[in-house]
Short mmCIF file of C-alpha atoms and ligand atoms in Angstrom, two decimals:
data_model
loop_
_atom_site.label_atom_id
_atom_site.label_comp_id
_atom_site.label_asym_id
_atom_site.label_seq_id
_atom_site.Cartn_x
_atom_site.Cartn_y
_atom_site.Cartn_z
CA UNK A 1 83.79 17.18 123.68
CA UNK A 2 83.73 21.06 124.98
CA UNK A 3 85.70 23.38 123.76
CA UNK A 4 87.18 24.96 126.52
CA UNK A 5 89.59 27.39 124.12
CA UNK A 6 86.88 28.39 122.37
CA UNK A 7 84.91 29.03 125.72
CA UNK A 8 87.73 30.93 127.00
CA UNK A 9 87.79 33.32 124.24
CA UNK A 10 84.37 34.19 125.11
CA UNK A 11 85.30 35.94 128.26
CA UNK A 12 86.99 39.23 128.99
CA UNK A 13 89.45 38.86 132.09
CA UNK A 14 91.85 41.44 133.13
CA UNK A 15 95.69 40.96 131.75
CA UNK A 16 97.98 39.86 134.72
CA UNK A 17 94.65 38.15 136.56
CA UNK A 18 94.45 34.66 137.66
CA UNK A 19 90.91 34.58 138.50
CA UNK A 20 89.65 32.26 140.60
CA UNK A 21 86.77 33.51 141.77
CA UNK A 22 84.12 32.76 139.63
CA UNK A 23 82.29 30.75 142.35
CA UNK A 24 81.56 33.96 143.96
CA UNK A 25 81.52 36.56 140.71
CA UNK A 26 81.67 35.23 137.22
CA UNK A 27 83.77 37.42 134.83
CA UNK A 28 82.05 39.16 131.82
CA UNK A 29 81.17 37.18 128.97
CA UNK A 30 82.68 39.37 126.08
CA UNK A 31 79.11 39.25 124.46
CA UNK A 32 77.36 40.72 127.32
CA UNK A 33 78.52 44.15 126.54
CA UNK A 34 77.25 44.72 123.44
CA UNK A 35 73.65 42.85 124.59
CA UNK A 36 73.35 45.13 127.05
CA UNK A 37 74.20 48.35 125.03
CA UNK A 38 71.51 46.70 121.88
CA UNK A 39 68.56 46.52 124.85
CA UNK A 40 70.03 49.87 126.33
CA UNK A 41 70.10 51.89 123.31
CA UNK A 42 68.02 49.58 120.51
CA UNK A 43 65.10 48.33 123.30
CA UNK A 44 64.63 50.68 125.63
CA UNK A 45 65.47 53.21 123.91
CA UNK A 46 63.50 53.26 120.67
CA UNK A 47 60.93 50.89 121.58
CA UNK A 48 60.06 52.59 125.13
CA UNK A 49 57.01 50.72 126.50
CA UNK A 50 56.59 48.92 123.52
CA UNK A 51 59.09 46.99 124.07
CA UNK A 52 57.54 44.34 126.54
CA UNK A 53 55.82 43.23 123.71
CA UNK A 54 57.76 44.31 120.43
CA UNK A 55 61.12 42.96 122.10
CA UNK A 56 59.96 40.31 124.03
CA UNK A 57 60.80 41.49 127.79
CA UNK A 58 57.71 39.99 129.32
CA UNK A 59 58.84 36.35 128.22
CA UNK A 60 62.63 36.17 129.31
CA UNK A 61 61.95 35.19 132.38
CA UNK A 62 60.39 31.89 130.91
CA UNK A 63 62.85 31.57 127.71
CA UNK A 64 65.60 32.37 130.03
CA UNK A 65 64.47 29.95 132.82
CA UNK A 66 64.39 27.17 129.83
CA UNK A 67 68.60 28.04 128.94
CA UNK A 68 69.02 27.65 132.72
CA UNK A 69 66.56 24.38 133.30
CA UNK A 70 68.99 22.82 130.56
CA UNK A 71 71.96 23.49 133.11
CA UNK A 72 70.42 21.51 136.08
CA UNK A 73 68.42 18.96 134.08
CA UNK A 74 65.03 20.49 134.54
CA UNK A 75 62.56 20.14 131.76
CA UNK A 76 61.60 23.47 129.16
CA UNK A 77 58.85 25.26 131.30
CA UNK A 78 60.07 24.46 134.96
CA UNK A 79 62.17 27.05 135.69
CA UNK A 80 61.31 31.05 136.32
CA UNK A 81 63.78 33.36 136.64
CA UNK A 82 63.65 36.64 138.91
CA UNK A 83 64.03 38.64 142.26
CA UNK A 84 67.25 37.51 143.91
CA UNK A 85 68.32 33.85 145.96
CA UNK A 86 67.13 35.07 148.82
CA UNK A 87 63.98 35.70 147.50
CA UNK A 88 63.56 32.74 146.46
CA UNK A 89 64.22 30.31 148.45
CA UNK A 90 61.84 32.47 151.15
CA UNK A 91 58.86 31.80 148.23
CA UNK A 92 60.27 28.01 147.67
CA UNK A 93 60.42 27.41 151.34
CA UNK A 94 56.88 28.98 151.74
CA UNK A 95 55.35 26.86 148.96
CA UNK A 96 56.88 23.88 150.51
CA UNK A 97 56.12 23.74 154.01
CA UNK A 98 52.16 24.56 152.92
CA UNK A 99 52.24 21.34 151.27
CA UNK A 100 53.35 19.74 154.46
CA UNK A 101 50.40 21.73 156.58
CA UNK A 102 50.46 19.14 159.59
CA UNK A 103 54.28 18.86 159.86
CA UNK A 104 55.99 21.79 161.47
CA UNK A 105 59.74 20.91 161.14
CA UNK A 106 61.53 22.71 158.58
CA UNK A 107 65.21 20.81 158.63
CA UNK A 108 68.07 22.42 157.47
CA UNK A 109 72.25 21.78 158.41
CA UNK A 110 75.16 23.67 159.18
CA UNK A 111 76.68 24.02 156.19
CA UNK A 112 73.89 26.08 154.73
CA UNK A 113 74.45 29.88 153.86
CA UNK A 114 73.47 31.86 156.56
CA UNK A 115 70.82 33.86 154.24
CA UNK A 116 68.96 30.58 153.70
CA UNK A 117 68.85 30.30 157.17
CA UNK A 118 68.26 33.46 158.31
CA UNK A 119 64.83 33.66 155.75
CA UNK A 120 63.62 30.60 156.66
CA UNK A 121 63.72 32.08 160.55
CA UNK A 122 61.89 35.12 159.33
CA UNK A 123 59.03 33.10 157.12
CA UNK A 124 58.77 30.47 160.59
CA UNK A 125 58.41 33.41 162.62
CA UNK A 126 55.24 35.15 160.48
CA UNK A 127 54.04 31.91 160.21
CA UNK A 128 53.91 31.24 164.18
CA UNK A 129 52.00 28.02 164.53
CA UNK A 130 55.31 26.37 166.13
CA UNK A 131 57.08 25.96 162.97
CA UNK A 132 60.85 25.39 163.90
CA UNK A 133 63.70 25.33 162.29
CA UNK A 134 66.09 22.37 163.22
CA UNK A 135 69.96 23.07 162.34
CA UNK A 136 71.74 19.62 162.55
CA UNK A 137 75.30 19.07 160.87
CA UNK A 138 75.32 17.72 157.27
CA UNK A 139 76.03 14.44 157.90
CA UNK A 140 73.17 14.26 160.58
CA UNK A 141 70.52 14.93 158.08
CA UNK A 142 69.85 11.84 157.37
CA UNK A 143 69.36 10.44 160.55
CA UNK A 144 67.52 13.53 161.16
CA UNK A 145 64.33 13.22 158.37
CA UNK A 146 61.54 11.75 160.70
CA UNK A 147 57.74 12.05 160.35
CA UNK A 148 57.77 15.38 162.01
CA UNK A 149 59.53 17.04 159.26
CA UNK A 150 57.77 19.23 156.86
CA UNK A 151 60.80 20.92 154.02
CA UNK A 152 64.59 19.39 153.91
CA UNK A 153 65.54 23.08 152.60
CA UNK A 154 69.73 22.13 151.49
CA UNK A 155 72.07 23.82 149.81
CA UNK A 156 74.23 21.08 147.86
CA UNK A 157 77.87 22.46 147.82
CA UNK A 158 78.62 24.04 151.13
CA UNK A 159 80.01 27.66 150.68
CA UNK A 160 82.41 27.60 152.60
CA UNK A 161 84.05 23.80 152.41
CA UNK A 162 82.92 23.04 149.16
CA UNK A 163 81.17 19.84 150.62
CA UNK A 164 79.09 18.53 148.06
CA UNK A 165 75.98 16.81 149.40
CA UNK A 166 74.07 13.46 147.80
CA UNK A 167 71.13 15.09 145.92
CA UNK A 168 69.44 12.06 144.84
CA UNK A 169 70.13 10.01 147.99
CA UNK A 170 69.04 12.26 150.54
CA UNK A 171 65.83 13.43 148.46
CA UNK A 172 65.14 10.17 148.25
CA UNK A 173 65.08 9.65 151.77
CA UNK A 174 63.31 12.86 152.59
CA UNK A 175 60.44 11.75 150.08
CA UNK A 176 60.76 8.49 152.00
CA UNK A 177 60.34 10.56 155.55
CA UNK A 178 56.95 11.99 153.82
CA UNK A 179 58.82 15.70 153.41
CA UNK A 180 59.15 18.30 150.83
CA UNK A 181 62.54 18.90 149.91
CA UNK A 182 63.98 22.47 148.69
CA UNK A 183 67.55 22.21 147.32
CA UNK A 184 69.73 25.61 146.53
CA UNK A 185 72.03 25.16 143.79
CA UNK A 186 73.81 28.64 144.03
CA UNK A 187 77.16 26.51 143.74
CA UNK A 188 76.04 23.74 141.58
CA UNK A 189 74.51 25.43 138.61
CA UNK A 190 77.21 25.30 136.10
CA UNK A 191 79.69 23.92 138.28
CA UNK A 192 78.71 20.53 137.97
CA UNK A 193 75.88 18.13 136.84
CA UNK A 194 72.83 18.45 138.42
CA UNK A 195 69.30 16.38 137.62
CA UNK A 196 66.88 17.65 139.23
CA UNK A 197 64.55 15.69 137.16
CA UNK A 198 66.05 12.37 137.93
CA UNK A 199 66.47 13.18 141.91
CA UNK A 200 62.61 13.71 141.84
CA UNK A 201 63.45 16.93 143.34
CA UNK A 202 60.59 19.32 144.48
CA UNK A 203 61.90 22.65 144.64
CA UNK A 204 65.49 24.36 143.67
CA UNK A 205 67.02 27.84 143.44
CA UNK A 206 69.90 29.08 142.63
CA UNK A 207 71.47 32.12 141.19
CA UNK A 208 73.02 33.15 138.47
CA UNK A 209 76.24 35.21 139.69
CA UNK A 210 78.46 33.37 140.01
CA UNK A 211 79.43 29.55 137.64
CA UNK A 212 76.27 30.97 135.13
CA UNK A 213 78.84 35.17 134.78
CA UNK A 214 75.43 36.85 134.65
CA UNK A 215 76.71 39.83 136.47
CA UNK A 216 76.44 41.39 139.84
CA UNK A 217 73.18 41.27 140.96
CA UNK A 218 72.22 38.95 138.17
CA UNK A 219 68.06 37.52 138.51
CA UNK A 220 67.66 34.31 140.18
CA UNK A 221 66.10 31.41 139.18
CA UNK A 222 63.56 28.70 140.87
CA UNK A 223 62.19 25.54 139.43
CA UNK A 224 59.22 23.78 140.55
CA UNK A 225 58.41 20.43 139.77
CA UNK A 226 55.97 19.97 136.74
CA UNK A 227 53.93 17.51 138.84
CA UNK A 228 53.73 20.28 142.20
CA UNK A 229 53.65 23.28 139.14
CA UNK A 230 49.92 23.48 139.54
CA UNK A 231 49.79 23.16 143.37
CA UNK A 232 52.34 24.98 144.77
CA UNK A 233 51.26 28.35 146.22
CA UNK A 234 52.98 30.96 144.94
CA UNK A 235 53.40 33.09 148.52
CA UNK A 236 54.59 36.04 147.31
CA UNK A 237 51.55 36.71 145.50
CA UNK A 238 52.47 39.15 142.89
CA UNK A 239 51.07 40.62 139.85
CA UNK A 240 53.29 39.33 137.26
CA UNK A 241 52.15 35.60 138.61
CA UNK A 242 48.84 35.84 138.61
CA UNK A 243 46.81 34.39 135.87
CA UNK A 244 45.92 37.68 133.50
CA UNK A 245 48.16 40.58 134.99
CA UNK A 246 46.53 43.12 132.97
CA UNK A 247 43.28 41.81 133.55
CA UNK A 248 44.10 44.03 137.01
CA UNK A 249 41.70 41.72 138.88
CA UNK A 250 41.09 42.88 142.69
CA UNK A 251 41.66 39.12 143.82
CA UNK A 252 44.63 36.89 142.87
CA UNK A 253 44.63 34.06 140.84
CA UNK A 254 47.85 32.02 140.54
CA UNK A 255 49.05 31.92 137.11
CA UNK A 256 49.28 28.60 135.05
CA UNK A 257 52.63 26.13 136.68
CA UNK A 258 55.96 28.13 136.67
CA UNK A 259 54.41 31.84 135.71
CA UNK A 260 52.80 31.34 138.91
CA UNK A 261 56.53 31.70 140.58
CA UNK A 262 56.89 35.24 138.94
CA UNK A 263 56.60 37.96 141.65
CA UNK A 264 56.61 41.94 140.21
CA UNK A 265 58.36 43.44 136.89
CA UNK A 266 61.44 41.56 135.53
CA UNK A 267 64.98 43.12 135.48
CA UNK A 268 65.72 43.52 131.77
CA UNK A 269 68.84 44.58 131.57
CA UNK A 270 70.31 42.23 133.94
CA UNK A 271 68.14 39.67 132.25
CA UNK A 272 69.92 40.42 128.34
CA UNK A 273 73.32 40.53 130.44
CA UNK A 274 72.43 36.94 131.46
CA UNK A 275 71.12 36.15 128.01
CA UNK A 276 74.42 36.47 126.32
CA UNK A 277 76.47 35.14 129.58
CA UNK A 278 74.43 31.77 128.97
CA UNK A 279 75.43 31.96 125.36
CA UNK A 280 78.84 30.59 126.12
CA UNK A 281 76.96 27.34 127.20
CA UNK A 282 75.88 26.58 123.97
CA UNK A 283 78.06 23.65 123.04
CA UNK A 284 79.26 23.02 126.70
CA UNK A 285 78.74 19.37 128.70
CA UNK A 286 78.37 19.40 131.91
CA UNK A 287 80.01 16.13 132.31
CA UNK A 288 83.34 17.56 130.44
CA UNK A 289 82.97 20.57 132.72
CA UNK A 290 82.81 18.57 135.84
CA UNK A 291 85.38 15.98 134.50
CA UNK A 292 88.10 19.07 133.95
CA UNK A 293 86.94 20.93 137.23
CA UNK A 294 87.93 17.87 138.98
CA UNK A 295 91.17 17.69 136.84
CA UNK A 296 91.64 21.07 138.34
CA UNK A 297 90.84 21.48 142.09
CA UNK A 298 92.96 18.15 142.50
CA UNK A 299 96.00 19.75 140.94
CA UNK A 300 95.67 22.15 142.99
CA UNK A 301 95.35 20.68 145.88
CA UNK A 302 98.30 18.21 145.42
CA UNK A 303 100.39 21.52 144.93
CA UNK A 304 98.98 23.44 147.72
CA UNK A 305 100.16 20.63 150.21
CA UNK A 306 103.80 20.26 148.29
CA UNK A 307 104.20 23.53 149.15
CA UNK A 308 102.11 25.46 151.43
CA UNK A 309 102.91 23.29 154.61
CA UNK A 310 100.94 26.03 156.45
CA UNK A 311 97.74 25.61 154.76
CA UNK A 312 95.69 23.23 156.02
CA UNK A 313 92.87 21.55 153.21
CA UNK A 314 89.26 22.67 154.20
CA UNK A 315 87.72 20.86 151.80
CA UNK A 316 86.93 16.64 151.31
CA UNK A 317 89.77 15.29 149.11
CA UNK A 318 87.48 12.95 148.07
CA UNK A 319 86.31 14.46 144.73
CA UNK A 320 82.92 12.97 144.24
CA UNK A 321 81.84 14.89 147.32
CA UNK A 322 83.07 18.20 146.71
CA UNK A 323 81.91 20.90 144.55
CA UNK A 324 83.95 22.87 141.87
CA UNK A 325 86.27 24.90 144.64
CA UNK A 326 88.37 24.11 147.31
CA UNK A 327 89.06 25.73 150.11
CA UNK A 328 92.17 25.99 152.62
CA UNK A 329 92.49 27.51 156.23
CA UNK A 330 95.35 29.49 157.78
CA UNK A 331 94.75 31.30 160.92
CA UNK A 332 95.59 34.37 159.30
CA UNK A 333 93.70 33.79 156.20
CA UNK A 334 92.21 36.68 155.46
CA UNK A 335 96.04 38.81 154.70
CA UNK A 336 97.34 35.70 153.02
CA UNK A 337 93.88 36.10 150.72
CA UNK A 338 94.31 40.11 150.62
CA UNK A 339 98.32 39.66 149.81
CA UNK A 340 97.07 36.75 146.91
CA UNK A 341 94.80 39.42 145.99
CA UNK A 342 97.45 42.14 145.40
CA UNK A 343 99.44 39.92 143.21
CA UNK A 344 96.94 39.14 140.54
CA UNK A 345 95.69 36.25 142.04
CA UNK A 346 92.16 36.64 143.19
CA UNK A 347 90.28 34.19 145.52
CA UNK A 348 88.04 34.96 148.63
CA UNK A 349 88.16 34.86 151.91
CA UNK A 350 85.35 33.33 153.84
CA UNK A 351 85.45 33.72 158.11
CA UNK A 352 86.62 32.47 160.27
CA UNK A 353 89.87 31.15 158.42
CA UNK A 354 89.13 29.72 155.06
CA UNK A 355 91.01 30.97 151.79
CA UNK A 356 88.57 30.11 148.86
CA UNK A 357 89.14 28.64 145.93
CA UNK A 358 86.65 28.02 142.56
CA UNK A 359 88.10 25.99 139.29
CA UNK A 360 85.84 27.06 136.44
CA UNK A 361 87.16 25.93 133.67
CA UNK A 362 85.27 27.75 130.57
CA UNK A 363 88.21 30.12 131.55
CA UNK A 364 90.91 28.70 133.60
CA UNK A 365 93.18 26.06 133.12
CA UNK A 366 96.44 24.01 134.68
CA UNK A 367 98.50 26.63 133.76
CA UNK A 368 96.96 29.21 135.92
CA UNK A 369 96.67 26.59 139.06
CA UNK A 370 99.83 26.56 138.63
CA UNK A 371 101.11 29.66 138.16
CA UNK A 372 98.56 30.58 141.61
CA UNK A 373 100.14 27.74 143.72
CA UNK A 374 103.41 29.54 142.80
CA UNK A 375 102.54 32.46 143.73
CA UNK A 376 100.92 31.15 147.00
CA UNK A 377 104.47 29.23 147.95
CA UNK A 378 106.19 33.00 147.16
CA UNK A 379 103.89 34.92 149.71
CA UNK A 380 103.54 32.20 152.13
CA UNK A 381 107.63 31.25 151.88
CA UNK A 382 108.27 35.10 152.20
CA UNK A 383 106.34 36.12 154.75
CA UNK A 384 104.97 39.33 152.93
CA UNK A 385 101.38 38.58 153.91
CA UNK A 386 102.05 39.47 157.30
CA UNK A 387 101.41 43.84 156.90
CA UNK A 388 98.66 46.01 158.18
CA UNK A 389 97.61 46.53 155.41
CA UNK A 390 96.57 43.16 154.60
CA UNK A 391 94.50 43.02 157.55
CA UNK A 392 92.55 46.08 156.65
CA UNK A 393 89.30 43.99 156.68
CA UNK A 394 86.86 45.29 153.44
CA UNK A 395 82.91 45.59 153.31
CA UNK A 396 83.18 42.53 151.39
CA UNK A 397 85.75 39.80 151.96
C1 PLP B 401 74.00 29.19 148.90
C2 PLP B 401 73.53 30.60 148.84
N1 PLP B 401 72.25 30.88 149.13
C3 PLP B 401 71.79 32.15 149.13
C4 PLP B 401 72.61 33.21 148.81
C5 PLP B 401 72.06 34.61 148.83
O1 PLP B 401 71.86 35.04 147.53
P1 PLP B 401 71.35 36.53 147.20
O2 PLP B 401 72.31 37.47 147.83
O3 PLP B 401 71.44 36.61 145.71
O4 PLP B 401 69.98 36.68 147.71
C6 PLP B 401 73.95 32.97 148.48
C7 PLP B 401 74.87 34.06 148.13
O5 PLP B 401 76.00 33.89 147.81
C8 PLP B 401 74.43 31.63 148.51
O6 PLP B 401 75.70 31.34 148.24
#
């Protein structure tokens, strides 16, 4: 069984803060500090260049990726980490669709983050050829995987809703449908069990931000199938993929399986922030995480409706198909969120209406669900949401 007190203690959250956020930003794993001061001051700064070699740098992205492929049920040597989502799901999406060269339907849904969706417009159009991308809603995807379509390119929990799609069903089908299927796991990866393994799944990416507390900014990660590892074409044909960097061939040779996913020079100091963030996974189950998320997010939605008539549920109540956050709308969402916000309780806002929610519980437990619903009833009851200031809308919401 995980400990989740002993988890707990391994983060450093502000006095006064109910923080439930951590599907968005994870908070700082105590240990991360001092990591990042050792490669600061002990690395970089004693060991200078040296240091790719005498330290290790050049490797984290592979031992790293092997901590994270343990998360999503990836085998050791499947998983890469570096660059940032966006990046990689353009390079995953690449690979995918050129193993699919006759198809030219890349299928996607409505739920998907808009990034996804915007790269996967921008790699369609430099491809030309009449690649399209076809936008149908989640539950049409299904219906929607013919013999036309080249990638399924998902993301499994829906940002917004928390909708949680049917990994292993849907790839199934998509394998079924003859197409190559790219899943993003940005709200998955430490929220709740994934096998990719298992599903069969081709290609995933995800970052490591937000369940994972690497930090702002924090690398991302993509796996590849062993059996594809070989195969897949790299796209984003960079140095630190090919086969013998310093070699500094004129031509490029993909680099053996997952290296080959590498792109330029790895961020080290995000990378030893991550190191020690994934630290507090030692020792964790994702089925214990997953069992007390659930615990959670249906607490809290039981209170929310006791006592926040105005809120109205976003998310499935249906557990099993929703992530690790929940999500409520209020047509004025965004000052109820900013109001929350000022009283210590900190959730997001995503538009048009939703108040969002995440239950991560290596640091949060009933009592702070709680003590948020409370605090939710007392803003909502009171009516002190409703102030200019509230609807002073921020660079980042
Ligand atoms: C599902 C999903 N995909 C892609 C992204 C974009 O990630 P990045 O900004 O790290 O490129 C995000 C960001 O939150 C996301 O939630």
């Amino acid at each position: 069984m995980t400990d989740f007190a002993k988890t707990r203690a391994q983060f450093r959250l502000p006095d006064g803060v109910i923080y439930l956020d951590g599907n968005s930003l994870g908070p700082l794993p105590i240990a991360a500090e001092a990591r990042v001061a050792r490669t600061i001051s002990a690395e970089w700064g004693q060991q200078l260049i040296r240091g790719w070699n005498t330290a290790g740098w050049m490797s984290w992205p592979r031992s790293i990726g092997d901590r994270v492929a343990r998360l999503i049920g990836a085998p050791s040597g499947s998983v890469v980490m570096g660059d940032t989502l966006s990046i990689k799901v353009f390079q995953a999406l690449a690979a995918a669709a050129a193993l699919r060269p006759e198809r030219r339907i890349i299928l996607s849904d409505s739920g998907n983050f808009p990034s996804d969706l915007y790269i996967a417009d921008g790699l369609l159009t430099a491809l030309g050829q009449g690649y399209r991308l076809k936008v149908v809603a989640p539950e049409e995807v299904e219906d929607a995987l013919d013999d036309s379509v080249a990638v399924m390119m998902l993301t499994q929990v829906d940002y917004r809703t928390g909708r949680l799609h049917d990994m292993a069903a849907l790839t199934a089908k998509a394998h079924a449908a003859g197409a190559v299927t790219v899943w993003d796991l940005a709200h998955s990866a430490g929220a709740l069990p994934v096998e990719l393994e298992t599903c069969d799944v081709d290609f995933a990416v995800g970052c490591t931000y937000k369940y994972l507390n690497g930090g702002p900014g924090a690398p991302a990660f993509i796996y590849v199938a062993p059996r594809l590892a070989a195969i897949a074409q790299p796209i984003l044909s960079g140095w630190m993929g090919h086969a013998a960097p310093f070699a500094f061939d004129l031509d490029y040779r993909a680099g053996p399986g997952i290296e080959r996913m590498r792109v330029g020079t790895p961020p080290i100091i995000a990378l030893a922030a991550l190191d020690a963030a994934l630290d507090v996974w030692d020792g964790v189950e994702m089925a214990d995480v997953r069992r007390q998320s659930i615990l959670l997010s249906t607490l809290f939605i039981a209170e929310v409706e006791a006592r926040c008539p105005s809120l109205t549920l976003a998310s499935p109540r249906d557990a099993d198909t929703r992530g690790s956050q929940v999500s409520f709308r209020h047509p004025d969402g965004y000052a109820v969120m900013q109001a929350l916000i000022d009283r210590g309780v900190i959730g997001d806002f995503r538009a048009p209406d939703c108040l969002r929610f995440g239950f991560t519980p290596l640091y949060i437990g009933e009592a702070e669900v709680l003590d948020a619903v409370a605090t939710l009833e007392r803003i909502l009851t009171e009516g002190s949401w409703d102030q200019p200031r509230y609807r002073q809308k921020a660079a980042v919401t």
